[in-house]
mmCIF file of C-alpha atoms in Angstrom:
data_model
loop_
_atom_site.group_PDB
_atom_site.id
_atom_site.type_symbol
_atom_site.label_atom_id
_atom_site.label_comp_id
_atom_site.label_asym_id
_atom_site.label_seq_id
_atom_site.Cartn_x
_atom_site.Cartn_y
_atom_site.Cartn_z
ATOM 1 C CA MET A 1 80.076 -60.140 -75.433
ATOM 2 C CA ARG A 2 79.923 -63.899 -76.070
ATOM 3 C CA TYR A 3 80.505 -66.560 -73.501
ATOM 4 C CA ALA A 4 80.942 -70.395 -74.036
ATOM 5 C CA VAL A 5 78.923 -72.389 -71.488
ATOM 6 C CA ARG A 6 77.272 -75.737 -71.313
ATOM 7 C CA VAL A 7 73.608 -75.517 -71.311
ATOM 8 C CA ALA A 8 71.665 -77.461 -68.682
ATOM 9 C CA THR A 9 68.028 -77.387 -67.278
ATOM 10 C CA LEU A 10 67.277 -77.977 -63.661
ATOM 11 C CA THR A 11 64.003 -79.077 -62.287
ATOM 12 C CA LEU A 12 63.542 -78.869 -58.539
ATOM 13 C CA THR A 13 59.699 -78.874 -57.984
ATOM 14 C CA GLY A 14 58.697 -80.363 -54.785
ATOM 15 C CA LEU A 15 62.151 -80.421 -53.249
ATOM 16 C CA LEU A 16 60.776 -79.761 -49.804
ATOM 17 C CA ALA A 17 58.326 -82.420 -49.918
ATOM 18 C CA THR A 18 59.859 -84.448 -47.223
ATOM 19 C CA PRO A 19 60.867 -83.392 -43.732
ATOM 20 C CA LEU A 20 64.636 -83.651 -44.477
ATOM 21 C CA ALA A 21 64.329 -81.964 -47.883
ATOM 22 C CA MET A 22 66.827 -84.398 -49.373
ATOM 23 C CA ALA A 23 67.007 -84.848 -53.185
ATOM 24 C CA ASP A 24 68.899 -87.148 -55.431
ATOM 25 C CA ILE A 25 69.814 -85.395 -58.809
ATOM 26 C CA TYR A 26 69.263 -87.404 -61.919
ATOM 27 C CA VAL A 27 71.203 -86.403 -65.112
ATOM 28 C CA TYR A 28 69.942 -87.369 -68.566
ATOM 29 C CA ARG A 29 70.118 -85.981 -72.195
ATOM 30 C CA ASP A 30 66.803 -85.177 -73.836
ATOM 31 C CA ALA A 31 65.840 -85.656 -77.543
ATOM 32 C CA ASP A 32 67.363 -82.142 -78.344
ATOM 33 C CA GLY A 33 70.637 -83.193 -76.857
ATOM 34 C CA VAL A 34 70.223 -80.883 -73.740
ATOM 35 C CA ILE A 35 71.649 -82.220 -70.459
ATOM 36 C CA ASN A 36 69.086 -82.060 -67.844
ATOM 37 C CA TYR A 37 69.419 -82.010 -64.079
ATOM 38 C CA THR A 38 66.346 -82.915 -62.069
ATOM 39 C CA ASN A 39 65.340 -84.220 -58.554
ATOM 40 C CA ILE A 40 62.353 -86.073 -60.179
ATOM 41 C CA PRO A 41 63.053 -89.486 -61.964
ATOM 42 C CA PRO A 42 61.940 -88.965 -65.591
ATOM 43 C CA ALA A 43 58.626 -90.681 -66.197
ATOM 44 C CA LYS A 44 59.510 -91.961 -69.663
ATOM 45 C CA LYS A 45 61.018 -95.323 -69.498
ATOM 46 C CA ARG A 46 62.993 -94.821 -72.681
ATOM 47 C CA ILE A 47 65.080 -92.058 -71.214
ATOM 48 C CA LYS A 48 68.483 -93.261 -70.168
ATOM 49 C CA ILE A 49 69.672 -92.025 -66.890
ATOM 50 C CA ASP A 50 73.404 -91.049 -67.177
ATOM 51 C CA LYS A 51 74.085 -90.355 -63.523
ATOM 52 C CA VAL A 52 72.456 -90.152 -60.153
ATOM 53 C CA TYR A 53 74.068 -87.777 -57.634
ATOM 54 C CA ARG A 54 73.122 -89.029 -54.187
ATOM 55 C CA GLU A 55 72.610 -86.375 -51.454
ATOM 56 C CA PRO A 56 74.140 -87.431 -48.159
ATOM 57 C CA ARG A 57 71.413 -88.284 -45.703
ATOM 58 C CA ARG A 58 71.104 -86.545 -42.231
ATOM 59 C CA THR A 59 69.562 -87.957 -39.171
ATOM 60 C CA ASP A 60 68.684 -84.548 -37.828
ATOM 61 C CA SER A 61 66.189 -82.102 -39.364
ATOM 62 C CA PRO A 62 67.955 -78.914 -40.450
ATOM 63 C CA GLN A 63 66.279 -75.639 -39.665
ATOM 64 C CA ARG A 64 64.474 -74.135 -42.809
ATOM 65 C CA TYR A 65 65.038 -70.601 -43.832
ATOM 66 C CA VAL A 66 63.289 -68.893 -46.672
ATOM 67 C CA THR A 67 65.766 -66.757 -48.669
ATOM 68 C CA TYR A 68 64.791 -63.391 -50.001
ATOM 69 C CA GLN A 69 62.173 -62.599 -47.410
ATOM 70 C CA ALA A 70 61.325 -58.949 -47.485
ATOM 71 C CA THR A 71 61.592 -58.763 -43.777
ATOM 72 C CA THR A 72 65.158 -60.050 -43.697
ATOM 73 C CA PRO A 73 67.302 -57.251 -42.195
ATOM 74 C CA LEU A 74 69.758 -55.514 -44.488
ATOM 75 C CA LEU A 75 72.533 -55.626 -41.975
ATOM 76 C CA ALA A 76 76.183 -56.500 -42.074
ATOM 77 C CA ALA A 77 75.981 -58.894 -39.340
ATOM 78 C CA ARG A 78 78.962 -59.980 -37.441
ATOM 79 C CA PRO A 79 79.848 -63.604 -38.262
ATOM 80 C CA PRO A 80 81.124 -66.082 -35.749
ATOM 81 C CA ALA A 81 84.935 -66.118 -35.552
ATOM 82 C CA GLU A 82 85.235 -69.566 -37.010
ATOM 83 C CA LEU A 83 83.131 -68.646 -39.962
ATOM 84 C CA LYS A 84 85.054 -65.398 -40.582
ATOM 85 C CA SER A 85 88.334 -67.404 -40.635
ATOM 86 C CA ILE A 86 86.993 -69.864 -43.198
ATOM 87 C CA VAL A 87 85.780 -67.020 -45.350
ATOM 88 C CA ALA A 88 89.235 -65.307 -45.038
ATOM 89 C CA GLU A 89 91.064 -68.388 -46.133
ATOM 90 C CA ALA A 90 88.764 -69.221 -49.103
ATOM 91 C CA ALA A 91 88.693 -65.741 -50.302
ATOM 92 C CA GLU A 92 92.451 -65.409 -50.317
ATOM 93 C CA ALA A 93 92.857 -68.789 -51.889
ATOM 94 C CA TYR A 94 90.490 -67.942 -54.847
ATOM 95 C CA LYS A 95 91.097 -64.158 -54.959
ATOM 96 C CA VAL A 96 87.587 -63.096 -54.214
ATOM 97 C CA ASP A 97 86.868 -59.939 -52.232
ATOM 98 C CA GLU A 98 86.290 -61.174 -48.549
ATOM 99 C CA ALA A 99 83.733 -58.509 -48.098
ATOM 100 C CA LEU A 100 81.779 -59.773 -51.177
ATOM 101 C CA VAL A 101 81.684 -63.352 -49.746
ATOM 102 C CA HIS A 102 80.244 -62.050 -46.417
ATOM 103 C CA ALA A 103 77.660 -60.012 -48.382
ATOM 104 C CA ILE A 104 76.517 -63.132 -50.232
ATOM 105 C CA ILE A 105 76.348 -65.220 -47.168
ATOM 106 C CA GLN A 106 74.287 -62.578 -45.314
ATOM 107 C CA ALA A 107 71.924 -62.105 -48.273
ATOM 108 C CA GLU A 108 71.562 -65.869 -48.873
ATOM 109 C CA SER A 109 71.252 -67.277 -45.375
ATOM 110 C CA ALA A 110 71.894 -64.690 -42.720
ATOM 111 C CA TYR A 111 74.742 -67.029 -41.475
ATOM 112 C CA ASN A 112 72.267 -69.907 -40.931
ATOM 113 C CA THR A 113 74.287 -72.962 -41.529
ATOM 114 C CA TYR A 114 71.222 -75.239 -41.957
ATOM 115 C CA ALA A 115 69.443 -72.842 -44.355
ATOM 116 C CA ILE A 116 67.184 -74.461 -46.980
ATOM 117 C CA SER A 117 65.504 -72.262 -49.606
ATOM 118 C CA PRO A 118 62.161 -73.246 -51.259
ATOM 119 C CA LYS A 119 64.101 -74.118 -54.382
ATOM 120 C CA GLY A 120 66.435 -76.441 -52.597
ATOM 121 C CA ALA A 121 69.535 -74.345 -52.096
ATOM 122 C CA ARG A 122 71.270 -75.326 -48.912
ATOM 123 C CA GLY A 123 73.713 -74.018 -46.294
ATOM 124 C CA LEU A 124 75.611 -70.646 -45.670
ATOM 125 C CA MET A 125 76.069 -69.864 -49.421
ATOM 126 C CA GLN A 126 72.840 -71.607 -50.557
ATOM 127 C CA LEU A 127 74.294 -74.072 -52.996
ATOM 128 C CA MET A 128 72.020 -75.930 -55.337
ATOM 129 C CA PRO A 129 72.583 -79.764 -55.165
ATOM 130 C CA ALA A 130 74.047 -79.765 -58.817
ATOM 131 C CA THR A 131 76.378 -76.858 -57.935
ATOM 132 C CA ALA A 132 77.556 -78.475 -54.768
ATOM 133 C CA HIS A 133 78.428 -81.647 -56.749
ATOM 134 C CA ARG A 134 80.312 -79.671 -59.418
ATOM 135 C CA TYR A 135 82.569 -78.128 -56.722
ATOM 136 C CA GLY A 136 82.999 -81.272 -54.702
ATOM 137 C CA VAL A 137 80.823 -80.253 -51.701
ATOM 138 C CA ARG A 138 79.659 -83.529 -50.227
ATOM 139 C CA ASN A 139 77.879 -81.978 -47.302
ATOM 140 C CA THR A 140 76.231 -78.691 -48.014
ATOM 141 C CA PHE A 141 75.641 -78.209 -44.259
ATOM 142 C CA ASP A 142 79.210 -78.328 -43.375
ATOM 143 C CA PRO A 143 80.331 -74.526 -43.124
ATOM 144 C CA GLU A 144 83.863 -75.166 -44.416
ATOM 145 C CA GLN A 145 82.748 -77.284 -47.539
ATOM 146 C CA ASN A 146 79.937 -74.868 -48.293
ATOM 147 C CA ILE A 147 81.925 -71.729 -48.091
ATOM 148 C CA TRP A 148 84.857 -73.093 -49.992
ATOM 149 C CA GLY A 149 82.537 -74.432 -52.727
ATOM 150 C CA GLY A 150 80.538 -71.159 -52.893
ATOM 151 C CA VAL A 151 83.616 -68.857 -53.032
ATOM 152 C CA ARG A 152 85.216 -71.084 -55.865
ATOM 153 C CA TYR A 153 81.860 -70.829 -57.692
ATOM 154 C CA MET A 154 81.835 -66.929 -57.385
ATOM 155 C CA ARG A 155 85.496 -66.889 -58.537
ATOM 156 C CA ASP A 156 84.424 -68.841 -61.709
ATOM 157 C CA LEU A 157 81.552 -66.436 -62.251
ATOM 158 C CA LEU A 158 83.800 -63.383 -61.846
ATOM 159 C CA VAL A 159 86.138 -64.846 -64.490
ATOM 160 C CA MET A 160 83.312 -65.712 -66.731
ATOM 161 C CA PHE A 161 81.956 -62.148 -66.619
ATOM 162 C CA ASN A 162 85.241 -60.382 -66.833
ATOM 163 C CA GLN A 163 85.256 -59.439 -63.100
ATOM 164 C CA ASP A 164 81.969 -57.580 -63.439
ATOM 165 C CA VAL A 165 80.727 -57.975 -59.793
ATOM 166 C CA ARG A 166 77.063 -57.151 -60.548
ATOM 167 C CA LEU A 167 76.844 -59.661 -63.335
ATOM 168 C CA ALA A 168 78.581 -62.338 -61.277
ATOM 169 C CA VAL A 169 76.212 -61.725 -58.420
ATOM 170 C CA ALA A 170 73.213 -61.847 -60.765
ATOM 171 C CA ALA A 171 74.465 -65.145 -62.070
ATOM 172 C CA TYR A 172 74.908 -66.434 -58.533
ATOM 173 C CA ASN A 173 71.220 -65.873 -58.021
ATOM 174 C CA ALA A 174 69.721 -66.636 -61.504
ATOM 175 C CA GLY A 175 72.336 -68.772 -63.107
ATOM 176 C CA GLU A 176 74.984 -67.901 -65.582
ATOM 177 C CA ASN A 177 72.804 -68.963 -68.631
ATOM 178 C CA ALA A 178 70.172 -66.283 -67.614
ATOM 179 C CA VAL A 179 72.736 -63.595 -67.514
ATOM 180 C CA ILE A 180 74.198 -64.547 -70.876
ATOM 181 C CA ARG A 181 70.626 -64.951 -72.402
ATOM 182 C CA HIS A 182 69.649 -61.484 -71.294
ATOM 183 C CA ARG A 183 73.073 -59.906 -71.868
ATOM 184 C CA GLY A 184 73.100 -58.496 -68.416
ATOM 185 C CA ILE A 185 71.104 -58.692 -65.244
ATOM 186 C CA PRO A 186 68.028 -60.713 -66.035
ATOM 187 C CA PRO A 187 64.654 -58.774 -65.805
ATOM 188 C CA TYR A 188 63.628 -60.786 -62.750
ATOM 189 C CA ASP A 189 62.318 -58.852 -59.649
ATOM 190 C CA GLU A 190 63.963 -61.385 -57.351
ATOM 191 C CA THR A 191 67.359 -61.239 -59.076
ATOM 192 C CA ARG A 192 67.456 -57.436 -59.318
ATOM 193 C CA THR A 193 66.429 -57.129 -55.678
ATOM 194 C CA TYR A 194 69.083 -59.635 -54.862
ATOM 195 C CA VAL A 195 71.846 -57.783 -56.736
ATOM 196 C CA GLN A 196 70.935 -54.429 -55.006
ATOM 197 C CA ARG A 197 70.982 -56.119 -51.547
ATOM 198 C CA VAL A 198 74.355 -57.843 -52.232
ATOM 199 C CA MET A 199 76.037 -54.655 -53.424
ATOM 200 C CA GLU A 200 74.773 -52.619 -50.547
ATOM 201 C CA LEU A 201 75.875 -55.328 -48.083
ATOM 202 C CA HIS A 202 79.252 -55.442 -49.938
ATOM 203 C CA LEU A 203 79.786 -51.723 -49.215
ATOM 204 C CA ARG A 204 78.828 -52.126 -45.582
ATOM 205 C CA TYR A 205 81.279 -55.128 -45.116
ATOM 206 C CA GLN A 206 84.035 -53.194 -46.938
ATOM 207 C CA ALA A 207 83.539 -50.341 -44.447
ATOM 208 C CA GLY A 208 83.919 -52.731 -41.641
#
Protein backbone atom coordinates (compact mmCIF):
# COMPACT_ATOMS: atom_id res chain seq x y z
CA MET A 1 0.00 0.00 0.00
CA ARG A 2 1.37 3.42 -0.92
CA TYR A 3 0.91 6.65 0.97
CA ALA A 4 1.78 10.22 -0.01
CA VAL A 5 3.37 12.17 2.83
CA ARG A 6 5.76 15.05 3.32
CA VAL A 7 9.03 13.77 4.77
CA ALA A 8 10.51 15.71 7.67
CA THR A 9 13.21 15.05 10.24
CA LEU A 10 12.95 16.11 13.85
CA THR A 11 15.83 16.66 16.25
CA LEU A 12 14.94 17.04 19.91
CA THR A 13 18.20 16.25 21.70
CA GLY A 14 18.53 18.04 25.01
CA LEU A 15 14.97 19.31 25.07
CA LEU A 16 14.81 18.96 28.81
CA ALA A 17 18.02 20.83 29.45
CA THR A 18 16.23 23.74 31.11
CA PRO A 19 13.87 23.64 34.11
CA LEU A 20 10.89 24.69 32.02
CA ALA A 21 11.79 22.32 29.17
CA MET A 22 10.73 24.89 26.57
CA ALA A 23 11.88 24.66 22.97
CA ASP A 24 11.61 26.85 19.89
CA ILE A 25 11.33 24.82 16.70
CA TYR A 26 13.53 25.87 13.76
CA VAL A 27 12.51 24.84 10.24
CA TYR A 28 14.99 24.69 7.37
CA ARG A 29 15.61 22.77 4.14
CA ASP A 30 18.90 20.88 3.84
CA ALA A 31 21.07 20.25 0.79
CA ASP A 32 18.97 17.21 -0.16
CA GLY A 33 15.79 19.27 -0.12
CA VAL A 34 14.49 17.60 3.07
CA ILE A 35 12.55 19.85 5.45
CA ASN A 36 14.00 19.65 8.96
CA TYR A 37 12.37 20.50 12.29
CA THR A 38 14.78 20.96 15.18
CA ASN A 39 14.96 22.64 18.56
CA ILE A 40 18.70 23.25 18.05
CA PRO A 41 19.66 26.26 15.87
CA PRO A 42 21.66 24.93 12.89
CA ALA A 43 25.37 25.53 13.41
CA LYS A 44 26.10 26.22 9.74
CA LYS A 45 25.67 29.91 9.02
CA ARG A 46 24.78 29.25 5.40
CA ILE A 47 21.61 27.37 6.32
CA LYS A 48 18.63 29.63 5.88
CA ILE A 49 16.04 29.38 8.65
CA ASP A 50 12.60 29.37 7.04
CA LYS A 51 10.54 29.63 10.22
CA VAL A 52 10.87 29.63 13.98
CA TYR A 53 7.91 28.34 15.98
CA ARG A 54 7.98 29.94 19.41
CA GLU A 55 6.75 27.81 22.30
CA PRO A 56 4.59 29.79 24.78
CA ARG A 57 6.58 30.45 27.95
CA ARG A 58 5.21 29.47 31.34
CA THR A 59 5.95 31.03 34.69
CA ASP A 60 5.36 27.82 36.63
CA SER A 61 7.30 24.60 36.28
CA PRO A 62 5.15 21.73 34.96
CA GLN A 63 5.46 18.37 36.64
CA ARG A 64 7.59 16.00 34.60
CA TYR A 65 6.31 12.57 33.72
CA VAL A 66 8.33 9.90 31.92
CA THR A 67 6.16 8.15 29.36
CA TYR A 68 6.42 4.36 28.81
CA GLN A 69 7.67 3.50 32.28
CA ALA A 70 7.33 -0.22 32.81
CA THR A 71 5.84 0.46 36.23
CA THR A 72 2.99 2.58 34.85
CA PRO A 73 -0.21 0.68 35.77
CA LEU A 74 -2.18 -0.74 32.86
CA LEU A 75 -5.46 0.53 34.27
CA ALA A 76 -8.46 2.15 32.61
CA ALA A 77 -8.41 5.08 35.00
CA ARG A 78 -11.52 7.16 35.57
CA PRO A 79 -10.80 10.61 34.09
CA PRO A 80 -12.05 13.80 35.77
CA ALA A 81 -15.52 14.80 34.58
CA GLU A 82 -14.26 17.89 32.77
CA LEU A 83 -11.70 15.88 30.79
CA LYS A 84 -14.25 13.20 29.97
CA SER A 85 -16.53 15.91 28.57
CA ILE A 86 -13.77 17.36 26.38
CA VAL A 87 -12.85 13.91 25.06
CA ALA A 88 -16.49 13.16 24.25
CA GLU A 89 -16.90 16.40 22.29
CA ALA A 90 -13.64 16.06 20.36
CA ALA A 91 -14.21 12.37 19.61
CA GLU A 92 -17.70 13.10 18.28
CA ALA A 93 -16.49 16.03 16.19
CA TYR A 94 -13.72 14.03 14.48
CA LYS A 95 -15.48 10.65 14.50
CA VAL A 96 -12.81 8.90 16.57
CA ASP A 97 -13.76 6.20 19.06
CA GLU A 98 -13.99 7.88 22.46
CA ALA A 99 -12.59 4.77 24.15
CA LEU A 100 -9.54 4.93 21.89
CA VAL A 101 -8.88 8.54 22.88
CA HIS A 102 -9.03 7.63 26.57
CA ALA A 103 -6.70 4.68 25.93
CA ILE A 104 -4.14 6.97 24.27
CA ILE A 105 -4.33 9.55 27.06
CA GLN A 106 -3.89 6.87 29.72
CA ALA A 107 -0.95 5.29 27.90
CA GLU A 108 0.66 8.64 27.12
CA SER A 109 0.29 10.65 30.31
CA ALA A 110 -1.98 8.81 32.77
CA TYR A 111 -4.11 12.00 32.68
CA ASN A 112 -1.24 14.18 33.84
CA THR A 113 -2.05 17.57 32.28
CA TYR A 114 1.54 18.78 32.67
CA ALA A 115 3.27 15.62 31.47
CA ILE A 116 6.57 16.05 29.61
CA SER A 117 8.35 13.07 28.06
CA PRO A 118 12.13 12.83 27.69
CA LYS A 119 11.68 13.49 23.95
CA GLY A 120 9.72 16.68 24.57
CA ALA A 121 6.14 15.51 24.02
CA ARG A 122 3.73 17.48 26.21
CA GLY A 123 0.39 17.39 27.90
CA LEU A 124 -2.38 14.84 28.12
CA MET A 125 -1.95 13.42 24.61
CA GLN A 126 1.82 14.05 24.54
CA LEU A 127 1.97 16.28 21.49
CA MET A 128 5.38 17.07 20.05
CA PRO A 129 5.92 20.82 19.46
CA ALA A 130 5.81 20.46 15.67
CA THR A 131 2.59 18.42 15.84
CA ALA A 132 1.03 20.92 18.21
CA HIS A 133 1.85 23.73 15.79
CA ARG A 134 0.44 21.76 12.86
CA TYR A 135 -2.90 21.46 14.61
CA GLY A 136 -3.06 24.95 16.03
CA VAL A 137 -2.36 24.01 19.65
CA ARG A 138 -0.81 27.14 21.15
CA ASN A 139 -0.66 25.86 24.74
CA THR A 140 0.05 22.15 24.99
CA PHE A 141 -0.65 22.23 28.72
CA ASP A 142 -4.22 23.43 28.16
CA PRO A 143 -6.38 20.26 28.37
CA GLU A 144 -8.95 21.38 25.81
CA GLN A 145 -6.39 22.48 23.21
CA ASN A 146 -4.26 19.38 23.76
CA ILE A 147 -7.12 16.91 23.48
CA TRP A 148 -8.69 18.54 20.43
CA GLY A 149 -5.31 18.67 18.71
CA GLY A 150 -4.48 15.07 19.62
CA VAL A 151 -7.85 13.73 18.51
CA ARG A 152 -7.62 15.57 15.21
CA TYR A 153 -4.15 14.09 14.69
CA MET A 154 -5.47 10.59 15.42
CA ARG A 155 -8.33 11.18 12.98
CA ASP A 156 -5.83 12.04 10.27
CA LEU A 157 -3.73 8.97 11.06
CA LEU A 158 -6.79 6.73 10.85
CA VAL A 159 -7.63 8.22 7.46
CA MET A 160 -4.03 7.82 6.27
CA PHE A 161 -3.95 4.15 7.29
CA ASN A 162 -7.45 3.25 6.09
CA GLN A 163 -8.95 3.02 9.59
CA ASP A 164 -6.41 0.42 10.72
CA VAL A 165 -6.33 1.28 14.42
CA ARG A 166 -3.13 -0.60 15.16
CA LEU A 167 -1.20 1.19 12.42
CA ALA A 168 -2.64 4.56 13.43
CA VAL A 169 -1.64 3.96 17.05
CA ALA A 170 1.86 2.89 15.95
CA ALA A 171 2.14 6.08 13.90
CA TYR A 172 1.02 8.15 16.88
CA ASN A 173 4.02 6.75 18.75
CA ALA A 174 6.72 6.39 16.10
CA GLY A 175 5.52 8.78 13.40
CA GLU A 176 3.66 8.08 10.19
CA ASN A 177 6.86 7.92 8.13
CA ALA A 178 8.19 5.04 10.25
CA VAL A 179 5.01 3.04 9.70
CA ILE A 180 5.09 3.70 5.96
CA ARG A 181 8.80 2.87 5.72
CA HIS A 182 8.37 -0.46 7.51
CA ARG A 183 5.03 -1.22 5.81
CA GLY A 184 3.46 -1.91 9.18
CA ILE A 185 4.20 -1.53 12.87
CA PRO A 186 7.90 -0.56 13.14
CA PRO A 187 10.21 -3.13 14.75
CA TYR A 188 10.84 -0.91 17.76
CA ASP A 189 10.33 -2.45 21.19
CA GLU A 190 8.88 0.80 22.51
CA THR A 191 6.35 1.10 19.68
CA ARG A 192 5.28 -2.53 19.80
CA THR A 193 4.82 -2.32 23.56
CA TYR A 194 2.93 0.94 23.15
CA VAL A 195 0.54 -0.50 20.57
CA GLN A 196 -0.16 -3.51 22.78
CA ARG A 197 -0.84 -1.26 25.78
CA VAL A 198 -3.17 1.06 23.88
CA MET A 199 -5.12 -1.80 22.35
CA GLU A 200 -5.58 -3.44 25.76
CA LEU A 201 -6.65 -0.14 27.30
CA HIS A 202 -8.98 0.44 24.36
CA LEU A 203 -10.82 -2.78 25.14
CA ARG A 204 -11.04 -1.88 28.84
CA TYR A 205 -12.47 1.57 28.13
CA GLN A 206 -14.94 0.10 25.67
CA ALA A 207 -16.09 -2.30 28.37
CA GLY A 208 -16.68 0.64 30.69
